[in-house]
Short mmCIF file of N, CA and C in Angstrom, two decimals:
data_model
loop_
_atom_site.label_atom_id
_atom_site.label_comp_id
_atom_site.label_asym_id
_atom_site.label_seq_id
_atom_site.Cartn_x
_atom_site.Cartn_y
_atom_site.Cartn_z
N MET W 1 84.05 138.67 101.72
CA MET W 1 84.89 138.14 102.61
C MET W 1 84.77 138.97 104.05
N GLU W 2 84.87 138.04 105.18
CA GLU W 2 84.78 138.65 106.55
C GLU W 2 86.01 138.82 107.17
N MET W 3 86.22 140.21 107.74
CA MET W 3 87.55 140.36 108.37
C MET W 3 87.86 139.48 109.31
N ALA W 4 86.89 138.63 109.98
CA ALA W 4 87.42 137.54 110.92
C ALA W 4 88.23 136.50 109.93
N HIS W 5 87.69 136.30 108.94
CA HIS W 5 88.28 135.11 108.01
C HIS W 5 89.77 135.81 107.34
N ILE W 6 89.81 136.96 107.04
CA ILE W 6 90.89 137.62 106.40
C ILE W 6 92.29 137.50 107.54
N LYS W 7 91.98 137.69 108.78
CA LYS W 7 93.14 137.82 109.51
C LYS W 7 93.82 136.31 109.72
N GLN W 8 93.20 135.18 109.21
CA GLN W 8 93.86 133.98 109.33
C GLN W 8 94.90 133.93 108.05
N PHE W 9 94.96 134.45 107.15
CA PHE W 9 95.49 134.42 106.06
C PHE W 9 97.22 135.29 106.09
N ALA W 10 97.93 134.82 105.26
CA ALA W 10 99.12 135.40 105.37
C ALA W 10 99.19 136.70 104.28
N GLY W 11 98.27 136.69 103.49
CA GLY W 11 98.18 137.96 102.59
C GLY W 11 96.83 137.88 101.81
N LEU W 12 96.93 138.69 101.10
CA LEU W 12 95.87 138.86 99.83
C LEU W 12 96.51 139.31 98.48
N VAL W 13 96.31 138.56 97.45
CA VAL W 13 96.80 139.01 96.08
C VAL W 13 95.57 139.26 95.11
N ARG W 14 95.66 140.22 94.13
CA ARG W 14 94.71 140.70 93.35
C ARG W 14 94.84 140.35 91.97
N ARG W 15 94.05 139.55 91.26
CA ARG W 15 94.16 139.27 89.84
C ARG W 15 93.80 140.54 89.11
N GLN W 16 94.09 140.46 87.67
CA GLN W 16 94.00 141.58 87.16
C GLN W 16 92.39 141.90 86.66
N ASP W 17 91.60 140.96 86.75
CA ASP W 17 90.39 141.28 87.02
C ASP W 17 89.55 141.89 88.17
N GLY W 18 90.79 142.03 89.18
CA GLY W 18 89.96 142.47 90.45
C GLY W 18 89.75 141.43 91.71
N THR W 19 89.66 140.17 91.19
CA THR W 19 89.40 139.16 92.18
C THR W 19 90.43 138.85 93.21
N LEU W 20 90.07 139.01 94.60
CA LEU W 20 91.18 138.75 95.62
C LEU W 20 91.11 137.30 95.79
N LEU W 21 92.45 137.00 96.10
CA LEU W 21 92.71 135.37 96.50
C LEU W 21 93.65 135.69 97.56
N PRO W 22 93.19 134.84 98.61
CA PRO W 22 94.10 134.70 100.04
C PRO W 22 95.41 133.81 99.66
N ILE W 23 96.38 134.47 100.17
CA ILE W 23 97.69 133.50 100.37
C ILE W 23 97.65 132.74 101.94
N LEU W 24 97.45 131.57 101.72
CA LEU W 24 97.22 130.83 102.89
C LEU W 24 98.18 130.49 103.91
N GLU W 25 99.38 130.42 103.34
CA GLU W 25 100.79 130.03 103.90
C GLU W 25 102.05 130.13 102.71
N THR W 26 103.30 130.22 103.30
CA THR W 26 104.37 130.28 102.61
C THR W 26 105.44 129.20 102.88
N GLU W 27 106.25 128.97 102.05
CA GLU W 27 107.07 127.98 102.53
C GLU W 27 108.49 128.29 101.62
N ALA W 28 109.57 128.29 102.22
CA ALA W 28 110.68 128.14 101.49
C ALA W 28 111.24 127.07 100.61
N VAL W 29 111.24 126.90 99.15
CA VAL W 29 111.76 125.75 98.59
C VAL W 29 112.82 126.29 97.90
N ASP W 30 114.01 125.36 97.97
CA ASP W 30 115.27 125.43 97.43
C ASP W 30 115.71 126.99 97.18
N GLY W 31 115.47 127.78 98.43
CA GLY W 31 115.88 129.11 98.66
C GLY W 31 114.92 130.08 98.23
N LEU W 32 113.72 129.71 97.49
CA LEU W 32 112.71 130.88 97.01
C LEU W 32 111.65 130.50 97.73
N LEU W 33 110.89 131.82 98.04
CA LEU W 33 109.73 131.71 98.87
C LEU W 33 108.49 131.61 97.89
N LYS W 34 107.74 130.27 98.27
CA LYS W 34 106.74 129.82 97.62
C LYS W 34 105.22 130.31 98.36
N MET W 35 104.39 130.79 97.76
CA MET W 35 103.10 131.22 98.35
C MET W 35 102.06 130.27 97.81
N HIS W 36 101.51 129.71 98.94
CA HIS W 36 100.06 128.96 98.81
C HIS W 36 98.98 129.87 98.55
N ILE W 37 98.34 129.76 97.58
CA ILE W 37 97.44 130.61 97.07
C ILE W 37 95.92 129.76 96.91
N GLN W 38 95.02 130.24 97.56
CA GLN W 38 93.43 129.75 97.43
C GLN W 38 93.18 130.18 96.20
N GLY W 39 93.14 129.40 95.17
CA GLY W 39 92.48 130.00 93.79
C GLY W 39 90.95 129.91 93.99
N ALA W 40 90.52 130.28 92.80
CA ALA W 40 88.71 130.56 92.40
C ALA W 40 88.28 128.95 92.25
N VAL W 41 89.13 128.12 91.53
CA VAL W 41 88.93 126.79 91.37
C VAL W 41 89.81 125.72 92.20
N VAL W 42 91.13 126.00 92.02
CA VAL W 42 91.90 124.94 92.91
C VAL W 42 92.90 125.85 93.28
N ASP W 43 93.62 125.31 94.40
CA ASP W 43 94.80 126.09 94.99
C ASP W 43 95.99 125.86 94.37
N PHE W 44 96.91 126.68 94.42
CA PHE W 44 98.07 126.45 93.83
C PHE W 44 99.19 127.40 94.62
N TRP W 45 100.57 126.77 94.11
CA TRP W 45 102.01 127.48 94.90
C TRP W 45 102.65 128.20 93.79
N ALA W 46 103.05 129.56 94.07
CA ALA W 46 103.88 130.11 93.32
C ALA W 46 104.86 131.19 93.82
N THR W 47 105.75 131.44 93.23
CA THR W 47 106.82 132.57 93.61
C THR W 47 106.11 133.81 93.66
N PRO W 48 106.60 134.92 94.54
CA PRO W 48 106.21 136.21 93.91
C PRO W 48 106.73 136.60 92.50
N GLU W 49 107.70 136.17 91.86
CA GLU W 49 108.02 136.42 90.61
C GLU W 49 106.89 135.94 89.51
N GLU W 50 106.58 134.65 89.76
CA GLU W 50 105.49 134.02 88.95
C GLU W 50 104.31 134.85 89.07
N LEU W 51 103.93 135.30 90.30
CA LEU W 51 102.61 136.00 90.24
C LEU W 51 102.68 137.16 89.75
N TYR W 52 103.80 137.84 89.78
CA TYR W 52 104.06 139.27 89.25
C TYR W 52 103.82 139.13 87.68
N ALA W 53 104.27 138.17 87.13
CA ALA W 53 104.63 138.09 85.74
C ALA W 53 102.97 137.65 85.11
N ARG W 54 102.35 136.96 86.23
CA ARG W 54 100.94 136.60 85.73
C ARG W 54 99.82 137.84 85.95
N GLU W 55 100.64 138.88 86.34
CA GLU W 55 99.80 140.02 86.65
C GLU W 55 99.19 140.26 88.07
N TYR W 56 99.34 139.32 88.87
CA TYR W 56 98.65 139.36 90.10
C TYR W 56 99.48 140.60 90.99
N ARG W 57 98.78 141.24 91.69
CA ARG W 57 99.18 142.22 92.88
C ARG W 57 99.19 141.85 94.09
N LEU W 58 100.07 142.16 94.98
CA LEU W 58 99.91 142.23 96.34
C LEU W 58 99.17 143.23 96.97
N VAL W 59 97.93 142.80 97.69
CA VAL W 59 97.10 144.25 98.45
C VAL W 59 97.53 144.02 99.83
N CYS W 60 97.73 143.25 100.61
CA CYS W 60 98.15 142.99 102.01
C CYS W 60 99.04 141.73 102.27
N ALA W 61 99.83 141.96 103.46
CA ALA W 61 100.64 140.57 103.49
C ALA W 61 101.20 141.06 104.68
N ARG W 62 101.69 139.89 105.13
CA ARG W 62 102.61 139.81 106.72
C ARG W 62 104.21 140.39 106.16
N PRO W 63 104.69 140.86 107.08
CA PRO W 63 105.84 141.90 106.60
C PRO W 63 106.81 140.85 105.73
N SER W 64 107.09 139.63 106.08
CA SER W 64 108.07 138.77 105.40
C SER W 64 107.74 138.66 103.60
N ILE W 65 106.29 138.82 103.52
CA ILE W 65 105.93 138.57 102.13
C ILE W 65 106.11 139.78 101.36
N TRP W 66 105.81 141.02 102.04
CA TRP W 66 106.19 142.37 101.58
C TRP W 66 107.53 142.50 101.12
N ASP W 67 108.34 141.99 102.01
CA ASP W 67 109.79 141.95 101.82
C ASP W 67 110.14 141.34 100.63
N ASN W 68 109.75 140.11 100.27
CA ASN W 68 110.02 139.24 99.14
C ASN W 68 109.30 139.84 97.97
N TRP W 69 108.25 140.49 98.15
CA TRP W 69 107.41 141.06 96.90
C TRP W 69 108.36 142.31 96.51
N SER W 70 108.84 143.09 97.61
CA SER W 70 109.52 144.26 97.06
C SER W 70 110.73 143.93 96.16
N GLN W 71 111.19 142.68 96.69
CA GLN W 71 112.46 142.41 95.68
C GLN W 71 112.11 142.41 94.31
N VAL W 72 111.01 141.57 94.02
CA VAL W 72 110.46 141.51 92.31
C VAL W 72 110.40 142.79 91.92
N LEU W 73 109.93 143.74 92.70
CA LEU W 73 109.32 145.10 92.10
C LEU W 73 110.58 145.71 91.71
N CYS W 74 111.57 145.70 92.65
CA CYS W 74 112.95 146.39 92.40
C CYS W 74 113.43 145.74 91.16
N ALA W 75 113.42 144.50 91.10
CA ALA W 75 114.10 143.81 89.88
C ALA W 75 113.33 144.24 88.40
N HIS W 76 112.04 144.61 88.56
CA HIS W 76 111.62 145.26 87.29
C HIS W 76 111.40 146.87 87.13
N GLY W 77 111.94 147.21 88.15
CA GLY W 77 111.95 148.79 88.27
C GLY W 77 110.94 149.40 88.71
N GLN W 78 109.89 148.71 89.26
CA GLN W 78 108.69 149.42 89.85
C GLN W 78 108.98 150.03 91.13
N PRO W 79 108.31 151.23 91.34
CA PRO W 79 108.25 151.65 92.77
C PRO W 79 107.94 150.59 93.93
N VAL W 80 108.61 150.62 95.13
CA VAL W 80 108.35 149.91 95.93
C VAL W 80 107.03 150.22 96.81
N VAL W 81 106.32 149.28 96.90
CA VAL W 81 104.82 149.43 97.80
C VAL W 81 105.07 149.30 99.24
N HIS W 82 104.59 150.18 100.02
CA HIS W 82 105.07 150.30 101.40
C HIS W 82 103.96 149.43 102.22
N ARG W 83 104.22 148.80 103.29
CA ARG W 83 103.34 147.97 103.92
C ARG W 83 102.38 148.92 104.64
N PHE W 84 101.07 148.20 104.59
CA PHE W 84 100.06 148.77 105.36
C PHE W 84 99.94 148.59 106.70
N ALA W 85 100.32 149.62 107.58
CA ALA W 85 100.43 149.57 109.01
C ALA W 85 99.47 148.74 109.88
N GLY W 86 98.48 148.74 109.58
CA GLY W 86 97.18 148.33 110.37
C GLY W 86 96.40 147.23 109.40
N SER W 87 97.14 146.83 108.49
CA SER W 87 96.43 145.72 107.50
C SER W 87 96.09 144.54 108.50
N ALA W 88 94.72 144.14 108.12
CA ALA W 88 93.91 143.15 108.66
C ALA W 88 94.84 141.77 108.31
N CYS W 89 95.64 141.65 107.55
CA CYS W 89 96.50 140.40 107.25
C CYS W 89 97.66 140.21 108.21
N HIS W 90 98.27 141.46 108.92
CA HIS W 90 99.32 141.20 109.86
C HIS W 90 99.05 140.48 111.09
#
């Protein structure tokens, strides 16, 4: 994946097998943040909670996505991941 293409994404998530999938956009639905993920076969929408439960992990993202993802980690007693200051996804 070229860096020029990464900059257009809202972020990246990593599946348990190491595959990186881009977050294309986000949308608030009924008060929940839903992320549009470009899947390997099909695109899908999911909340940070749903992704975390399926063992997806956030690699880099815009600050608003990190904030929502951190809330999921805190709810599961996990250490909060710090934002990458110079991330290509910001």
